[in-house]
Short mmCIF file of C-alpha atoms in Angstrom, two decimals:
data_model
loop_
_atom_site.label_atom_id
_atom_site.label_comp_id
_atom_site.label_asym_id
_atom_site.label_seq_id
_atom_site.Cartn_x
_atom_site.Cartn_y
_atom_site.Cartn_z
CA MET W 30 -7.83 -10.62 13.99
CA LYS W 31 -7.23 -14.15 12.78
CA ALA W 32 -5.12 -15.54 9.94
CA ALA W 33 -5.46 -19.10 8.66
CA ILE W 34 -2.30 -20.56 7.14
CA ILE W 35 -2.89 -23.42 4.71
CA GLY W 36 0.41 -25.21 4.16
CA GLY W 37 3.10 -25.02 6.81
CA GLY W 38 6.35 -25.21 4.86
CA VAL W 39 9.06 -22.54 4.80
CA ILE W 40 6.76 -19.88 3.30
CA GLY W 41 3.68 -20.87 5.31
CA GLY W 42 5.74 -20.85 8.49
CA GLY W 43 7.08 -17.42 7.63
CA TRP W 44 3.56 -16.10 7.08
CA ALA W 45 2.48 -17.57 10.42
CA ALA W 46 5.36 -15.83 12.17
CA ARG W 47 4.70 -12.47 10.48
CA PHE W 48 1.03 -12.46 11.51
CA LEU W 49 1.56 -13.96 14.97
CA LEU W 50 4.33 -11.57 16.03
CA ASN W 51 2.19 -8.64 14.92
CA GLY W 52 -0.61 -9.59 17.28
CA TRP W 53 -2.83 -11.79 15.09
CA ASP W 54 -4.17 -15.16 16.13
CA VAL W 55 -2.92 -17.79 13.69
CA ALA W 56 -4.50 -21.14 12.82
CA VAL W 57 -2.40 -23.60 10.81
CA PHE W 58 -3.62 -26.49 8.68
CA ASP W 59 -1.10 -28.88 7.14
CA PRO W 60 -1.49 -32.68 6.98
CA ASP W 61 2.28 -33.12 7.25
CA PRO W 62 2.92 -34.77 10.68
CA GLU W 63 6.13 -32.72 10.90
CA ALA W 64 4.38 -29.40 10.27
CA GLU W 65 4.23 -28.32 13.92
CA ARG W 66 7.93 -29.04 14.45
CA LYS W 67 8.93 -27.21 11.28
CA ILE W 68 6.82 -24.15 12.03
CA SER W 69 8.04 -24.10 15.63
CA GLU W 70 11.62 -23.90 14.38
CA VAL W 71 10.76 -21.08 11.97
CA MET W 72 8.91 -19.33 14.79
CA ASP W 73 11.97 -19.59 17.05
CA ASN W 74 14.07 -17.84 14.42
CA ALA W 75 11.40 -15.19 13.84
CA ARG W 76 11.04 -14.42 17.56
CA ARG W 77 14.81 -14.06 17.70
CA ALA W 78 15.09 -11.79 14.65
CA LEU W 79 12.00 -9.68 13.91
CA PRO W 80 11.86 -7.64 17.16
CA GLY W 81 15.45 -6.57 16.54
CA LEU W 82 14.34 -4.41 13.60
CA TYR W 83 12.44 -2.06 15.88
CA GLU W 84 13.27 0.44 18.61
CA THR W 85 10.02 -0.46 20.37
CA ALA W 86 8.18 -3.64 21.24
CA LEU W 87 5.97 -5.45 18.77
CA PRO W 88 2.31 -6.03 19.71
CA THR W 89 1.49 -8.77 22.19
CA GLU W 90 1.92 -12.06 20.38
CA GLY W 91 -1.28 -13.72 19.15
CA LYS W 92 -2.40 -17.28 19.79
CA LEU W 93 -0.98 -20.04 17.56
CA THR W 94 -3.07 -23.18 17.01
CA TYR W 95 -2.74 -26.26 14.80
CA HIS W 96 -5.78 -27.94 13.30
CA ALA W 97 -6.44 -31.38 11.87
CA SER W 98 -9.17 -30.14 9.53
CA LEU W 99 -9.48 -27.27 7.09
CA PRO W 100 -12.92 -26.11 8.38
CA GLU W 101 -11.53 -25.64 11.89
CA ALA W 102 -8.55 -23.66 10.64
CA VAL W 103 -10.45 -21.19 8.44
CA ALA W 104 -13.44 -20.61 10.72
CA ASP W 105 -13.83 -16.87 11.47
CA ALA W 106 -10.59 -16.05 9.63
CA ASP W 107 -9.98 -12.52 8.39
CA TRP W 108 -7.13 -13.63 6.12
CA VAL W 109 -6.53 -17.06 4.60
CA GLN W 110 -3.09 -17.66 3.10
CA GLU W 111 -2.59 -20.69 0.85
CA SER W 112 1.04 -21.82 0.63
CA VAL W 113 0.76 -25.34 -0.76
CA PRO W 114 3.23 -26.69 -3.37
CA GLU W 115 3.29 -25.11 -6.85
CA ARG W 116 0.91 -27.56 -8.53
CA LEU W 117 -2.10 -25.98 -10.17
CA ASP W 118 -4.30 -29.03 -9.66
CA LEU W 119 -3.55 -29.01 -5.93
CA LYS W 120 -4.20 -25.29 -5.65
CA HIS W 121 -7.52 -25.71 -7.48
CA LYS W 122 -8.54 -28.39 -5.00
CA VAL W 123 -7.59 -26.27 -1.99
CA HIS W 124 -9.27 -23.13 -3.29
CA ALA W 125 -12.46 -25.01 -4.12
CA SER W 126 -12.65 -26.01 -0.46
CA LEU W 127 -11.86 -22.47 0.66
CA MET W 128 -14.75 -21.13 -1.40
CA GLU W 129 -17.08 -23.30 0.68
CA LEU W 130 -15.45 -22.90 4.08
CA ALA W 131 -13.81 -19.48 4.36
CA PRO W 132 -15.87 -16.47 5.52
CA GLU W 133 -17.07 -14.33 2.61
CA THR W 134 -15.32 -11.32 4.08
CA ALA W 135 -11.96 -13.09 4.39
CA ILE W 136 -9.15 -12.23 1.99
CA ILE W 137 -7.85 -15.38 0.35
CA GLY W 138 -4.24 -15.00 -0.71
CA SER W 139 -1.99 -17.41 -2.55
CA SER W 140 1.77 -17.47 -2.05
CA THR W 141 2.26 -18.70 -5.62
CA SER W 142 5.45 -17.48 -7.23
CA GLY W 143 4.34 -18.17 -10.79
CA PHE W 144 0.61 -18.74 -11.33
CA LYS W 145 -1.64 -15.86 -12.33
CA PRO W 146 -4.96 -15.09 -10.58
CA SER W 147 -6.85 -16.07 -13.73
CA GLU W 148 -5.28 -19.53 -13.50
CA LEU W 149 -5.95 -19.88 -9.77
CA ASN W 150 -9.58 -18.80 -10.19
CA GLU W 151 -10.47 -20.52 -13.46
CA LYS W 152 -12.72 -22.95 -11.56
CA GLY W 153 -14.58 -20.33 -9.59
CA ALA W 154 -12.22 -19.39 -6.75
CA ARG W 155 -11.72 -15.79 -5.57
CA ALA W 156 -8.05 -15.74 -4.61
CA VAL W 157 -5.55 -12.96 -5.14
CA VAL W 158 -1.85 -13.54 -5.46
CA ALA W 159 -0.04 -12.45 -2.29
CA HIS W 160 3.49 -13.51 -3.16
CA PRO W 161 6.07 -13.03 -0.36
CA PHE W 162 9.83 -13.43 -0.18
CA ASN W 163 11.76 -15.61 2.22
CA PRO W 164 12.07 -15.01 5.12
CA VAL W 165 8.52 -13.68 5.14
CA TYR W 166 8.87 -12.47 8.72
CA LEU W 167 11.76 -10.12 7.81
CA LEU W 168 11.49 -9.11 4.14
CA PRO W 169 8.70 -6.60 3.56
CA LEU W 170 7.88 -7.12 -0.14
CA ILE W 171 4.54 -8.72 -1.06
CA GLU W 172 3.42 -8.81 -4.70
CA LEU W 173 -0.35 -8.44 -4.96
CA VAL W 174 -2.13 -9.46 -8.16
CA GLY W 175 -5.86 -9.77 -8.78
CA ASP W 176 -9.15 -8.02 -8.06
CA ALA W 177 -8.45 -4.33 -7.46
CA ASP W 178 -10.77 -3.88 -4.47
CA THR W 179 -9.51 -7.03 -2.77
CA CYS W 180 -5.89 -6.05 -3.37
CA ALA W 181 -6.56 -2.61 -1.89
CA ARG W 182 -8.03 -4.21 1.26
CA ALA W 183 -5.14 -6.64 1.41
CA ALA W 184 -2.60 -3.85 1.05
CA ASP W 185 -3.99 -2.03 4.09
CA ILE W 186 -3.77 -5.19 6.20
CA LEU W 187 -0.24 -5.95 5.02
CA ARG W 188 0.99 -2.46 5.85
CA GLY W 189 -0.45 -3.00 9.32
CA ILE W 190 1.89 -5.95 9.87
CA GLY W 191 4.95 -4.10 8.60
CA MET W 192 5.01 -5.23 4.96
CA PHE W 193 5.33 -3.43 1.64
CA PRO W 194 2.52 -4.39 -0.75
CA LEU W 195 3.42 -3.91 -4.42
CA THR W 196 0.32 -4.17 -6.60
CA VAL W 197 1.16 -5.57 -10.04
CA ARG W 198 -0.63 -3.55 -12.75
CA LYS W 199 -1.28 -6.52 -15.05
CA GLU W 200 -1.08 -10.23 -14.37
CA ILE W 201 1.94 -11.93 -15.89
CA ASP W 202 3.70 -15.24 -15.33
CA ALA W 203 5.98 -15.06 -12.25
CA HIS W 204 4.80 -11.51 -11.47
CA ILE W 205 7.68 -8.96 -11.22
CA ALA W 206 10.47 -9.90 -8.83
CA ASP W 207 10.74 -13.58 -9.74
CA ARG W 208 11.21 -12.66 -13.40
CA PHE W 209 14.39 -10.83 -12.39
CA LEU W 210 15.48 -13.71 -10.20
CA GLU W 211 14.86 -16.17 -13.02
CA ALA W 212 17.01 -14.10 -15.39
CA VAL W 213 19.91 -14.05 -12.92
CA TRP W 214 19.42 -17.76 -12.15
CA ARG W 215 19.55 -18.76 -15.83
CA GLU W 216 22.72 -16.79 -16.42
CA ALA W 217 24.28 -18.28 -13.29
CA LEU W 218 23.53 -21.81 -14.51
CA TRP W 219 25.43 -21.13 -17.73
CA LEU W 220 28.39 -19.62 -15.88
CA VAL W 221 28.70 -22.75 -13.73
CA LYS W 222 28.10 -25.18 -16.61
CA ASP W 223 30.68 -23.48 -18.83
CA GLY W 224 33.28 -23.51 -16.04
CA ILE W 225 33.51 -19.71 -15.86
CA ALA W 226 32.64 -19.45 -12.18
CA THR W 227 31.73 -21.63 -9.21
CA THR W 228 28.58 -21.18 -7.14
CA GLU W 229 30.65 -19.44 -4.45
CA GLU W 230 32.28 -17.03 -6.93
CA ILE W 231 28.89 -16.07 -8.36
CA ASP W 232 27.56 -15.42 -4.86
CA GLU W 233 30.63 -13.28 -4.09
CA ALA W 234 30.03 -11.22 -7.24
CA ILE W 235 26.52 -10.42 -6.00
CA ARG W 236 27.14 -9.83 -2.31
CA MET W 237 30.40 -7.90 -2.72
CA GLY W 238 29.07 -5.58 -5.40
CA PHE W 239 25.75 -4.76 -6.93
CA GLY W 240 23.72 -6.65 -4.31
CA LEU W 241 24.60 -3.96 -1.77
CA ARG W 242 23.50 -1.21 -4.15
CA TRP W 243 20.27 -2.95 -5.06
CA ALA W 244 19.34 -3.36 -1.38
CA GLN W 245 19.02 0.39 -0.96
CA MET W 246 18.42 1.85 -4.44
CA GLY W 247 17.03 -0.85 -6.69
CA LEU W 248 17.92 -1.05 -10.38
CA PHE W 249 16.92 2.18 -12.09
CA GLU W 250 17.98 4.50 -9.29
CA THR W 251 21.37 2.73 -9.19
CA TYR W 252 21.82 3.29 -12.91
CA ARG W 253 20.68 6.89 -12.63
CA VAL W 254 23.56 7.50 -10.22
CA ALA W 255 25.89 5.63 -12.60
CA GLY W 256 25.01 8.23 -15.25
CA GLY W 257 26.72 10.91 -13.18
CA GLU W 258 25.55 14.52 -13.29
CA ALA W 259 23.84 13.93 -16.64
CA GLY W 260 21.64 11.28 -15.02
CA MET W 261 19.68 8.42 -16.58
CA LYS W 262 19.66 9.81 -20.11
CA HIS W 263 23.44 9.79 -20.21
CA PHE W 264 23.58 6.28 -18.76
CA MET W 265 21.16 4.99 -21.40
CA ALA W 266 23.13 6.61 -24.20
CA GLN W 267 26.40 5.22 -22.86
CA PHE W 268 25.35 1.66 -22.09
CA GLY W 269 22.30 1.15 -24.30
CA PRO W 270 24.36 -0.34 -27.17
CA CYS W 271 25.43 -3.15 -24.82
CA LEU W 272 21.93 -4.60 -25.19
CA SER W 273 22.86 -5.85 -28.66
CA TRP W 274 26.12 -7.40 -27.52
CA PRO W 275 26.35 -11.14 -26.62
CA TRP W 276 26.82 -10.52 -22.90
CA THR W 277 24.15 -12.92 -21.63
CA LYS W 278 22.34 -16.10 -22.61
CA LEU W 279 18.94 -15.10 -21.32
CA MET W 280 17.15 -16.51 -24.36
CA ASP W 281 18.91 -19.84 -24.01
CA VAL W 282 18.82 -22.34 -21.15
CA PRO W 283 21.37 -25.10 -20.44
CA GLU W 284 19.99 -28.61 -20.50
CA PHE W 285 19.01 -29.52 -16.96
CA THR W 286 20.95 -32.78 -16.77
CA ASP W 287 21.87 -34.90 -13.77
CA GLU W 288 25.48 -33.90 -14.38
CA LEU W 289 24.64 -30.18 -14.09
CA VAL W 290 22.61 -30.78 -10.93
CA ASP W 291 25.45 -32.79 -9.37
CA LEU W 292 28.00 -30.14 -10.34
CA ILE W 293 26.05 -27.31 -8.76
CA ALA W 294 25.01 -29.32 -5.69
CA GLY W 295 28.61 -30.39 -5.09
CA GLN W 296 29.92 -26.85 -5.33
CA SER W 297 27.16 -25.62 -3.05
CA ASP W 298 28.00 -28.31 -0.46
CA ALA W 299 31.66 -27.30 -0.58
CA GLN W 300 30.67 -23.66 -0.20
CA SER W 301 28.42 -23.88 2.87
CA GLY W 302 27.83 -27.53 3.74
CA HIS W 303 29.68 -27.08 7.04
CA MET W 304 26.65 -25.24 8.41
CA SER W 305 23.19 -26.62 9.12
CA ILE W 306 20.14 -25.04 7.49
CA ARG W 307 19.07 -23.52 10.82
CA GLU W 308 22.57 -22.04 11.29
CA LEU W 309 22.42 -20.57 7.79
CA GLU W 310 18.95 -19.16 8.51
CA ARG W 311 20.17 -17.49 11.69
CA LEU W 312 23.21 -16.07 9.90
CA ARG W 313 20.91 -14.77 7.16
CA ASP W 314 18.52 -13.29 9.72
CA ASP W 315 21.29 -11.54 11.66
CA ASN W 316 22.70 -10.04 8.46
CA LEU W 317 19.27 -8.93 7.29
CA VAL W 318 18.42 -7.34 10.63
CA SER W 319 21.71 -5.40 10.64
CA MET W 320 21.26 -4.23 7.04
CA LEU W 321 17.61 -3.32 7.47
CA ARG W 322 18.36 -1.42 10.68
CA ALA W 323 21.09 0.49 8.87
CA LEU W 324 18.65 1.37 6.08
CA LYS W 325 16.06 2.41 8.67
CA ALA W 326 18.50 4.77 10.41
CA ARG W 327 19.04 7.07 7.43
CA GLY W 328 16.74 10.10 7.64
CA GLU W 329 13.20 8.91 7.04
CA GLY W 330 14.56 5.51 6.05
CA SER W 331 15.92 4.18 2.77
CA GLY W 332 14.45 1.31 0.79
CA ALA W 333 13.03 -1.42 2.99
CA GLY W 334 14.19 0.52 6.05
CA ARG W 335 11.48 3.09 5.35
CA VAL W 336 8.80 0.41 5.63
CA ILE W 337 10.08 -0.62 9.07
CA ARG W 338 10.35 3.00 10.20
CA ASN W 339 6.76 3.73 9.15
CA HIS W 340 5.49 0.55 10.84
CA GLU W 341 7.41 1.36 14.00
CA THR W 342 5.67 4.70 14.53
CA GLY W 343 2.48 2.92 15.58
CA LEU W 344 4.22 0.43 17.88
CA TRP W 345 5.60 2.71 20.60
CA PRO W 346 3.89 2.19 23.98
CA ALA W 347 1.03 4.55 24.80
CA MET W 348 2.03 7.01 27.51
CA SER W 349 -0.03 8.45 30.33
CA ASP W 350 0.82 11.32 32.66
CA GLU W 351 0.98 9.07 35.69
CA THR W 352 4.32 8.24 37.25
CA PRO W 353 6.30 6.37 36.17
CA MET W 354 5.77 6.80 32.44
CA ARG W 355 6.48 3.72 30.30
CA THR W 356 8.69 5.34 27.65
CA VAL W 357 10.43 2.37 26.01
CA ALA W 358 9.55 -1.30 25.47
CA ARG W 359 11.73 -3.25 23.09
CA ASP W 360 13.95 -6.25 22.37
CA VAL W 361 17.73 -5.90 22.34
CA PRO W 362 19.03 -6.44 18.76
CA ILE W 363 22.03 -8.63 17.97
CA ASP W 364 24.16 -5.70 16.79
CA TRP W 365 23.99 -4.08 20.24
CA THR W 366 26.17 -6.73 21.83
CA ASP W 367 29.96 -6.58 22.13
CA TYR W 368 32.83 -9.04 22.36
CA ASN W 369 31.80 -9.92 25.93
CA GLY W 370 28.43 -11.14 24.71
CA HIS W 371 26.33 -8.49 26.42
CA MET W 372 24.92 -5.08 25.53
CA ASN W 373 27.58 -2.43 25.05
CA GLU W 374 27.47 0.47 27.51
CA GLY W 375 26.91 2.94 24.69
CA ARG W 376 23.60 1.23 23.90
CA TYR W 377 22.32 1.92 27.39
CA GLY W 378 22.76 5.56 26.50
CA GLN W 379 20.77 4.91 23.31
CA VAL W 380 17.90 3.41 25.29
CA PHE W 381 17.81 6.34 27.72
CA SER W 382 18.06 8.80 24.84
CA ASP W 383 15.02 7.14 23.25
CA ALA W 384 13.20 7.40 26.58
CA ALA W 385 13.96 11.13 26.74
CA ASP W 386 12.72 11.56 23.17
CA ARG W 387 9.43 9.96 24.15
CA VAL W 388 9.09 12.35 27.08
CA MET W 389 9.77 15.27 24.74
CA ILE W 390 7.06 14.11 22.36
CA HIS W 391 4.67 13.63 25.27
CA VAL W 392 5.11 17.22 26.46
CA GLY W 393 4.76 18.66 22.96
CA ALA W 394 8.43 19.04 21.99
CA ASP W 395 7.87 16.82 18.97
CA ALA W 396 9.14 16.88 15.37
CA ASP W 397 7.09 19.96 14.48
CA TYR W 398 8.37 21.73 17.58
CA ILE W 399 11.97 20.92 16.64
CA ALA W 400 11.30 22.08 13.07
CA SER W 401 10.19 25.41 14.52
CA GLY W 402 13.69 25.85 15.96
CA LEU W 403 13.31 24.72 19.57
CA SER W 404 14.37 21.58 21.40
CA TYR W 405 15.91 20.09 24.56
CA PHE W 406 19.60 19.18 24.72
CA THR W 407 21.07 16.71 27.22
CA ALA W 408 23.59 18.52 29.41
CA GLU W 409 24.47 15.77 31.88
CA THR W 410 23.79 12.07 32.46
CA THR W 411 24.74 9.69 35.22
CA ILE W 412 24.24 6.07 34.23
CA LYS W 413 24.66 3.16 36.62
CA TYR W 414 25.06 -0.30 35.10
CA LEU W 415 23.54 -2.83 37.47
CA ASP W 416 23.22 -6.05 35.48
CA GLU W 417 24.10 -7.63 32.13
CA CYS W 418 21.70 -7.45 29.20
CA HIS W 419 21.86 -9.82 26.24
CA ALA W 420 20.65 -9.91 22.63
CA GLY W 421 17.02 -10.93 22.34
CA GLU W 422 16.05 -9.89 25.87
CA ALA W 423 12.88 -7.83 26.20
CA VAL W 424 13.44 -4.66 28.21
CA TYR W 425 11.47 -1.57 29.17
CA VAL W 426 12.16 1.87 30.62
CA ASP W 427 10.07 3.71 33.20
CA SER W 428 10.68 7.46 33.36
CA THR W 429 9.83 10.17 35.87
CA ILE W 430 10.14 13.94 35.56
CA THR W 431 12.01 15.00 38.70
CA LEU W 432 12.47 18.66 37.71
CA GLY W 433 10.50 20.84 35.33
CA GLU W 434 11.28 24.47 35.83
CA GLY W 435 11.74 27.05 33.10
CA LYS W 436 14.37 25.83 30.66
CA LYS W 437 15.44 22.99 32.99
CA LEU W 438 14.18 19.42 32.62
CA ARG W 439 15.43 16.50 34.72
CA LEU W 440 14.47 12.87 34.17
CA TRP W 441 14.96 9.68 36.16
CA HIS W 442 14.98 6.50 34.05
CA GLU W 443 14.97 2.87 35.17
CA MET W 444 15.70 0.19 32.57
CA LYS W 445 14.30 -3.20 33.54
CA ARG W 446 14.21 -6.76 32.24
CA ALA W 447 10.69 -7.64 31.11
CA SER W 448 10.90 -11.28 32.21
CA ASP W 449 11.37 -10.59 35.91
CA GLY W 450 11.34 -6.81 36.42
CA GLY W 451 15.00 -6.83 37.43
CA THR W 452 16.68 -3.42 37.15
CA LEU W 453 19.45 -3.42 34.54
CA ALA W 454 20.49 0.23 34.71
CA THR W 455 19.41 3.66 35.92
CA CYS W 456 19.96 7.10 34.44
CA ASP W 457 19.74 10.57 35.96
CA GLN W 458 19.44 12.89 32.94
CA PHE W 459 19.53 16.70 32.97
CA LEU W 460 18.37 18.60 29.87
CA LEU W 461 18.30 22.27 28.92
CA HIS W 462 15.89 23.89 26.49
CA VAL W 463 17.73 25.35 23.49
CA ASP W 464 17.11 27.69 20.57
CA LEU W 465 18.40 25.71 17.59
CA ASN W 466 19.26 28.89 15.68
CA THR W 467 21.48 30.45 18.34
CA ARG W 468 22.43 27.08 19.93
CA LYS W 469 21.94 28.71 23.32
CA SER W 470 19.54 27.93 26.14
CA CYS W 471 16.19 29.67 26.16
CA PRO W 472 12.73 29.28 27.76
CA PRO W 473 10.40 26.70 26.16
CA ALA W 474 7.26 27.69 24.32
CA PRO W 475 4.53 28.43 26.90
CA ALA W 476 2.49 25.29 26.13
CA VAL W 477 5.51 23.00 26.50
CA GLU W 478 6.69 24.76 29.65
CA ALA W 479 3.24 24.39 31.20
CA ARG W 480 3.11 20.66 30.36
CA VAL W 481 6.56 20.04 31.84
CA GLU W 482 5.83 21.93 35.05
CA ALA W 483 2.46 20.19 35.50
CA LEU W 484 3.99 16.75 35.02
CA ALA W 485 6.85 17.54 37.39
CA LYS W 486 4.33 18.44 40.11
CA LEU W 487 2.24 15.32 39.40
CA HIS W 488 5.30 13.05 39.49
CA ALA W 489 6.53 14.65 42.71
CA LYS W 490 3.21 13.70 44.32
CA GLY W 491 3.52 10.17 42.93
CA ASP W 492 6.92 9.74 44.56
CA ALA W 493 5.79 11.16 47.87
#
């Protein structure tokens, strides 16, 4: 699959990273002589951050190319993403060329944050709005607006690269999410202008309070909880009258003077000017990865974490019966490292636990099996730590069944560095089959027992 990225700024670079790291070939067209450098820097951050969301490796990275002409970039593309500046005349010019050059089967998406499809296509184009949020390679939301059939096709593709397509029911200026952002932005401008709060104090109000709730529950679900046992109806009755009170200035906008710009820019420089943009991006990425991983870990996943969890299910390495079995392939996330700068010993146990889970699934002791009341419990592990492992390193685990007899299952795991095959740790793991109702050991179901015994014999031959 091939994606053509037209416009290589922050958003275009993020799109390129999202497609590329999910196995697509990516062709970039941007006349800016600095485009390759800028996208390379975005790509570095994406390669550092995105794999850390997952407990398994992403697809093999696609091929990234830069092109001096639009025809070269869009040739044979399955998806064309326009991310040029928000000028309607420029977008009309670009989309007129895309109508001539892009394959008829290609989806043509626009990253526009404000223009409607009817405006983009008023001169005969066939674009849909595919509006992302920065950083595109981490945040899953994409607002889709336009032709229903095209949006449905686009949604399937976007889900395949780990995103959450939200199809807007009717076209409207600024779509959905940016209308909320604009409301908050306008109110924030007044608070700064009137001397009520600084830029830093406004940011603290968001990140120390409701921003954390919104990340997992959104707006209406948050307010439903605020209504207590009586729910949303009680909340509406209690706080509805506030809508008529002069709490905000959403219908009024402060004059955008040079003085206001200087005031806000000065406060912003004082707030975070000690860090470069790339340092701020990496800080943002690390925080997002940690938050998204936390949201992913809850049950079937909460909020954006559910999108990552669903995407991850199709990324685990395919397993064969042959020895050794490749059970884990992944990058080490930043939150697995300790004060010494390397992976904490407890995380080695996590990796080997994941490897055992993959073996269980492979022999039929999967989620449905566990729901039936049967599973394997680890009774004993011996882990040897042989080398340091650092955040961002790609690792894999090869596993062998060394004993499969009745309710007994024994596994030998080797965790290795992907770059050179060096062994980082080994684990000898002994498991017992358990009845989850009695919490006592018991024989496996016949089909599972037969699979385990057959694999144990096969692996014993492989080691001979």
